[in-house]
Short mmCIF file of C-alpha atoms in Angstrom, two decimals:
data_model
loop_
_atom_site.label_atom_id
_atom_site.label_comp_id
_atom_site.label_asym_id
_atom_site.label_seq_id
_atom_site.Cartn_x
_atom_site.Cartn_y
_atom_site.Cartn_z
CA ARG W 1 -57.43 -102.37 78.42
CA LEU W 2 -55.84 -99.92 81.00
CA ARG W 3 -59.22 -99.43 82.70
CA GLU W 4 -59.75 -103.15 82.95
CA LEU W 5 -56.27 -103.74 84.42
CA LEU W 6 -56.53 -100.86 86.89
CA GLY W 7 -59.97 -101.98 87.93
CA GLN W 8 -58.74 -105.44 88.81
CA ALA W 9 -55.65 -104.29 90.71
CA ARG W 10 -55.65 -104.35 94.54
CA ALA W 11 -53.52 -101.28 94.50
CA PHE W 12 -51.67 -98.85 92.13
CA VAL W 13 -48.24 -97.69 93.31
CA PHE W 14 -46.74 -94.51 91.78
CA ALA W 15 -43.40 -93.80 93.44
CA ALA W 16 -42.11 -91.09 91.17
CA GLU W 17 -40.12 -88.40 92.81
CA GLU W 18 -41.43 -85.68 90.32
CA ASP W 19 -44.53 -85.94 88.18
CA PHE W 20 -47.89 -84.36 87.55
CA GLY W 21 -49.62 -87.61 88.37
CA ILE W 22 -52.37 -88.34 85.86
CA LEU W 23 -51.88 -92.11 86.20
CA PRO W 24 -52.79 -92.02 89.92
CA VAL W 25 -55.96 -90.16 89.09
CA GLU W 26 -56.77 -92.62 86.34
CA ALA W 27 -56.39 -95.49 88.90
CA GLN W 28 -58.62 -93.56 91.35
CA ALA W 29 -61.28 -93.18 88.66
CA CYS W 30 -61.23 -96.96 88.33
CA GLY W 31 -61.80 -97.44 92.09
CA THR W 32 -58.25 -98.66 92.65
CA PRO W 33 -56.54 -97.68 95.96
CA VAL W 34 -53.43 -95.58 95.32
CA LEU W 35 -50.07 -95.34 97.04
CA ALA W 36 -48.16 -92.42 95.75
CA SER W 37 -44.98 -90.57 96.60
CA ASP W 38 -45.14 -87.29 98.51
CA ALA W 39 -43.83 -85.24 95.62
CA SER W 40 -45.70 -81.96 95.82
CA ALA W 41 -47.57 -82.24 92.52
CA LEU W 42 -48.68 -85.79 93.33
CA VAL W 43 -50.00 -84.81 96.78
CA GLU W 44 -52.02 -81.99 95.25
CA VAL W 45 -53.35 -84.06 92.41
CA ALA W 46 -54.11 -87.35 94.26
CA GLY W 47 -55.44 -85.39 97.25
CA ASP W 48 -56.61 -87.37 100.19
CA GLY W 49 -57.59 -90.25 97.93
CA ALA W 50 -54.04 -91.69 98.15
CA LEU W 51 -51.83 -92.99 100.78
CA THR W 52 -48.53 -90.99 100.45
CA VAL W 53 -45.04 -92.04 101.34
CA LYS W 54 -41.47 -90.73 100.60
CA ALA W 55 -40.47 -92.07 97.25
CA THR W 56 -36.86 -92.30 98.21
CA ASP W 57 -37.57 -94.31 101.42
CA VAL W 58 -37.81 -98.01 100.43
CA GLY W 59 -38.91 -98.98 103.95
CA GLU W 60 -41.88 -96.54 103.87
CA LEU W 61 -42.78 -97.59 100.31
CA SER W 62 -42.89 -101.26 101.21
CA ALA W 63 -44.75 -100.59 104.50
CA GLY W 64 -47.37 -98.59 102.48
CA MET W 65 -47.79 -101.39 100.02
CA ALA W 66 -48.30 -103.87 102.86
CA ARG W 67 -50.79 -101.69 104.50
CA ILE W 68 -52.90 -101.29 101.39
CA LEU W 69 -52.69 -105.04 100.55
CA HIS W 70 -53.57 -106.27 104.03
CA ASP W 71 -55.91 -103.62 105.38
CA GLU W 72 -59.37 -104.10 103.73
CA GLY W 73 -60.73 -101.15 105.52
CA LEU W 74 -58.00 -98.80 104.26
CA ARG W 75 -58.47 -100.13 100.74
CA GLY W 76 -62.15 -99.32 100.93
CA GLU W 77 -61.51 -95.87 102.36
CA LEU W 78 -58.86 -95.05 99.63
CA ARG W 79 -61.27 -96.44 96.98
CA GLU W 80 -64.08 -94.09 98.06
CA ARG W 81 -61.94 -90.99 98.63
CA GLY W 82 -60.02 -91.74 95.33
CA LEU W 83 -63.30 -91.86 93.31
CA ALA W 84 -64.41 -88.55 94.89
CA ASN W 85 -61.00 -87.05 94.10
CA ALA W 86 -60.95 -88.25 90.51
CA ALA W 87 -64.37 -86.72 90.03
CA ARG W 88 -62.67 -83.28 90.31
CA PHE W 89 -60.90 -83.97 86.94
CA SER W 90 -63.93 -84.72 84.87
CA TRP W 91 -64.33 -82.95 81.46
CA SER W 92 -67.50 -81.34 82.73
CA ALA W 93 -65.90 -79.96 85.90
CA THR W 94 -62.90 -78.79 83.88
CA ALA W 95 -65.18 -76.96 81.37
CA LYS W 96 -67.14 -75.32 84.14
CA ARG W 97 -63.96 -74.06 85.80
CA THR W 98 -62.54 -72.87 82.44
CA ALA W 99 -65.80 -71.00 81.63
CA ALA W 100 -65.75 -69.32 85.08
CA VAL W 101 -62.20 -68.11 84.45
CA TYR W 102 -63.20 -66.63 81.05
CA ARG W 103 -66.25 -64.94 82.63
CA ARG W 104 -64.04 -63.30 85.33
CA ALA W 105 -61.49 -62.18 82.62
CA LEU W 106 -64.28 -60.68 80.46
CA ALA W 107 -65.82 -58.95 83.40
CA ALA W 108 -62.43 -57.36 84.27
#
């Protein structure tokens, strides 16, 4: 049901001050444009597939939501970049990176 809801949303807003940010990545994987706070972990995880703002700045947050809702070009750009970013977190990609770490550890 979450995939269906995220896929139908015009945007996903995640204004947490501190969080790892799996929900924004899930939204990106559904093709939903993401507005996220500029908390360091979120910036790293959401990558350039999200529009970021200061979570504590209500004006910035509301302006970011308005931008996403009213700018079709921006929504399309965030959708494409978000899908590309979410692909970094596939099980296949994670398994390959994990195997590479094990190979390097065994070689050492």
